[in-house]
XYZ file of C-alpha atoms in Angstrom:
222
model
C 8.219 14.255 -7.116
C 4.523 15.759 -5.588
C 1.752 16.774 -7.844
C -1.394 18.315 -6.553
C 0.310 19.194 -3.048
C 2.669 21.452 -2.258
C 6.236 19.978 -0.251
C 5.951 21.081 3.468
C 9.827 19.603 3.663
C 11.293 17.078 6.057
C 8.800 15.196 7.566
C 10.915 14.064 10.935
C 10.058 11.067 13.157
C 11.584 9.663 16.018
C 13.149 6.053 15.441
C 13.094 5.114 18.881
C 9.164 5.868 19.456
C 8.639 2.766 17.084
C 9.138 -0.857 18.337
C 12.670 -2.393 17.250
C 13.019 -4.007 13.883
C 12.430 -7.731 14.173
C 14.713 -10.299 12.456
C 12.570 -10.883 9.916
C 12.750 -6.935 8.492
C 15.852 -7.331 6.721
C 14.947 -10.453 4.493
C 11.740 -8.403 3.408
C 13.078 -5.457 3.404
C 16.854 -6.007 1.995
C 18.935 -2.829 1.607
C 15.955 -0.543 1.918
C 15.982 -1.634 5.591
C 17.441 1.850 7.014
C 14.618 3.371 5.125
C 12.087 1.008 6.573
C 13.221 1.884 9.887
C 12.756 5.989 9.589
C 9.568 5.028 8.198
C 8.073 3.283 11.235
C 9.765 6.525 13.336
C 7.361 8.872 11.196
C 4.814 6.390 11.747
C 4.755 6.303 15.290
C 5.262 10.109 16.123
C 3.620 12.430 13.505
C 1.230 8.929 12.158
C -0.117 9.141 15.491
C -0.321 12.630 16.201
C -2.371 13.262 12.802
C -4.537 9.968 13.537
C -3.151 8.010 10.588
C -1.868 5.110 12.804
C -4.025 4.652 16.019
C -2.042 4.675 19.438
C -2.407 0.993 20.152
C -1.014 0.047 16.748
C 2.500 1.250 17.469
C 4.006 -1.979 18.884
C 2.727 -4.044 16.099
C 3.918 -1.103 13.104
C 6.418 -4.170 11.756
C 4.232 -7.012 12.091
C 0.912 -5.802 11.581
C 1.462 -2.948 9.022
C 5.153 -2.462 7.131
C 5.922 -6.353 6.643
C 2.579 -7.065 5.895
C 2.397 -4.705 3.163
C 5.718 -5.052 1.853
C 5.590 -8.819 1.387
C 2.861 -8.043 -1.525
C 5.573 -7.347 -3.589
C 6.269 -10.749 -4.337
C 2.782 -10.847 -6.118
C 3.969 -8.150 -9.161
C 5.765 -9.239 -11.747
C 9.233 -7.178 -11.881
C 8.682 -6.252 -15.449
C 6.078 -3.596 -14.180
C 6.385 -0.335 -14.203
C 3.963 1.958 -12.514
C 2.313 1.160 -9.690
C -0.853 3.022 -8.029
C -1.926 2.754 -4.137
C -5.490 3.536 -4.050
C -6.758 5.883 -0.837
C -2.898 5.670 0.500
C -3.552 7.423 3.941
C -0.227 6.666 5.946
C 1.289 5.528 2.881
C 0.358 1.776 3.195
C 1.182 -0.330 1.213
C 2.212 2.295 -1.216
C 5.584 3.718 0.623
C 6.402 -0.014 1.915
C 6.184 -1.208 -1.621
C 8.067 1.488 -2.949
C 11.204 0.445 -0.781
C 11.255 -2.669 -2.180
C 10.664 -1.995 -5.423
C 12.944 0.699 -6.467
C 12.260 0.447 -10.014
C 8.959 0.865 -9.880
C 7.104 4.284 -10.275
C 4.817 4.533 -7.502
C 1.845 7.164 -7.381
C 0.181 7.487 -3.930
C -3.349 8.463 -4.851
C -5.018 10.597 -1.771
C -8.360 12.946 -1.852
C -7.482 14.293 1.660
C -5.485 17.028 1.738
C -4.011 16.649 5.456
C -2.831 13.228 4.426
C -1.441 14.264 1.151
C 0.614 16.440 3.192
C 1.728 13.665 5.356
C 2.769 11.648 2.524
C 4.369 14.255 0.727
C 6.445 14.747 3.852
C 7.218 10.776 4.091
C 8.229 10.935 0.902
C 11.071 13.911 1.158
C 12.250 12.878 4.884
C 12.697 8.757 3.074
C 14.133 10.693 0.150
C 12.292 8.079 -2.744
C 12.700 9.463 -6.206
C 10.192 6.603 -6.932
C 7.355 8.027 -5.678
C 4.532 10.889 -6.487
C 1.771 12.050 -4.448
C -1.242 12.582 -6.210
C -4.401 14.236 -4.489
C -7.007 12.833 -6.554
C -9.947 10.425 -5.938
C -9.680 7.541 -8.094
C -12.577 8.477 -9.846
C -11.076 11.496 -11.014
C -7.683 10.571 -11.278
C -5.567 10.526 -14.573
C -3.383 7.389 -14.212
C -3.210 3.663 -15.836
C -0.684 1.505 -14.015
C 0.517 -1.419 -14.153
C -0.809 -2.309 -10.871
C -2.878 -0.910 -8.099
C -3.010 -1.748 -4.626
C -5.470 -0.804 -1.945
C -5.915 -1.445 1.853
C -8.602 -0.684 4.548
C -10.357 1.453 1.659
C -13.836 -0.016 0.610
C -15.789 -3.301 0.118
C -14.416 -5.097 -2.458
C -17.080 -4.539 -4.679
C -16.860 -0.690 -4.895
C -12.975 -1.300 -4.673
C -12.997 -3.436 -8.017
C -14.740 -1.007 -9.599
C -12.192 2.298 -8.728
C -9.557 0.071 -9.044
C -10.407 -0.575 -13.046
C -10.117 2.802 -12.853
C -6.861 3.379 -12.973
C -4.886 0.602 -14.564
C -4.665 -0.507 -17.626
C -6.860 -2.865 -19.610
C -5.286 -6.709 -18.373
C -3.594 -4.898 -15.589
C -3.589 -6.674 -11.814
C -5.480 -5.588 -8.911
C -4.020 -6.366 -5.556
C -6.468 -5.634 -2.430
C -4.581 -6.229 0.910
C -7.618 -7.822 2.940
C -7.828 -9.645 6.324
C -9.765 -13.541 7.411
C -13.186 -12.530 5.542
C -11.352 -12.164 1.932
C -12.947 -15.522 0.810
C -16.272 -14.191 1.803
C -15.736 -10.646 0.718
C -14.694 -12.700 -2.793
C -17.856 -14.558 -3.132
C -19.801 -11.330 -2.128
C -18.426 -9.409 -5.085
C -18.151 -11.844 -7.937
C -21.641 -10.489 -9.429
C -20.106 -6.941 -9.373
C -16.675 -8.210 -11.033
C -18.155 -9.569 -13.791
C -19.942 -6.674 -14.392
C -16.539 -4.489 -14.813
C -15.018 -8.076 -16.975
C -12.360 -8.715 -13.768
C -10.745 -11.942 -14.791
C -9.113 -14.262 -12.416
C -9.624 -13.450 -9.084
C -8.829 -15.670 -5.850
C -7.509 -15.253 -2.562
C -4.156 -15.630 -2.476
C -1.545 -15.137 0.378
C 1.770 -13.507 0.055
C 4.928 -14.254 2.747
C 4.910 -17.544 3.348
C 8.211 -17.857 5.333
C 8.792 -14.602 6.359
C 5.752 -12.942 8.034
C 3.319 -14.822 10.627
C 0.296 -14.831 9.412
C 0.925 -14.279 5.780
C -0.263 -11.560 4.085
C -3.945 -12.379 2.627
C -4.621 -10.690 -0.616
C -7.597 -10.728 -3.454
C -6.233 -10.815 -6.708
C -7.491 -10.100 -10.199
C -7.388 -8.753 -12.957
C -8.699 -5.847 -15.317
C -10.239 -6.294 -18.401
């Protein structure tokens, strides 16, 4: 389903353009692995052509992007029914999470029309019935989800303010971060207190399934 952008039709990708799926991909994606393989092909072709993925990222699409994002699903309560991915860009982590959480309605929130068209094509090609693409900024989106996710969108103080605007009261926010996550969290504490965020901490997802495990800043809205 597409909201705020026309459906451009299938987004064909060359599966052979991406590196083969590693052995742990079947563990992480389970029955959705064929869909993930097709998505890898799209990212390695159209994603690169449209500047959403750097050419140097193609050999490490699985380890650095697809698997890194998909394992975040273990931090989400299976009773959660709605998820919004802020600034979805190339569909990471939103599309990867939609594959492993088929019972969760996922909204890919993206303000740029060009990126929305790419995402809409991916949704069509991958036949992901649980995904909606919404062209809007987090400030303007009329969304109140159970969970908000983000990756490489904004510094944590600003991201936190955006995220609490698109989750329900008490909703979960998961921000995928890198090695400086603890430092970012420490610097963001005043901003988190101002918006009433609770239980903010750095956690890791995918132990034993991906190396390194994915670093995530997790907190709950007021």
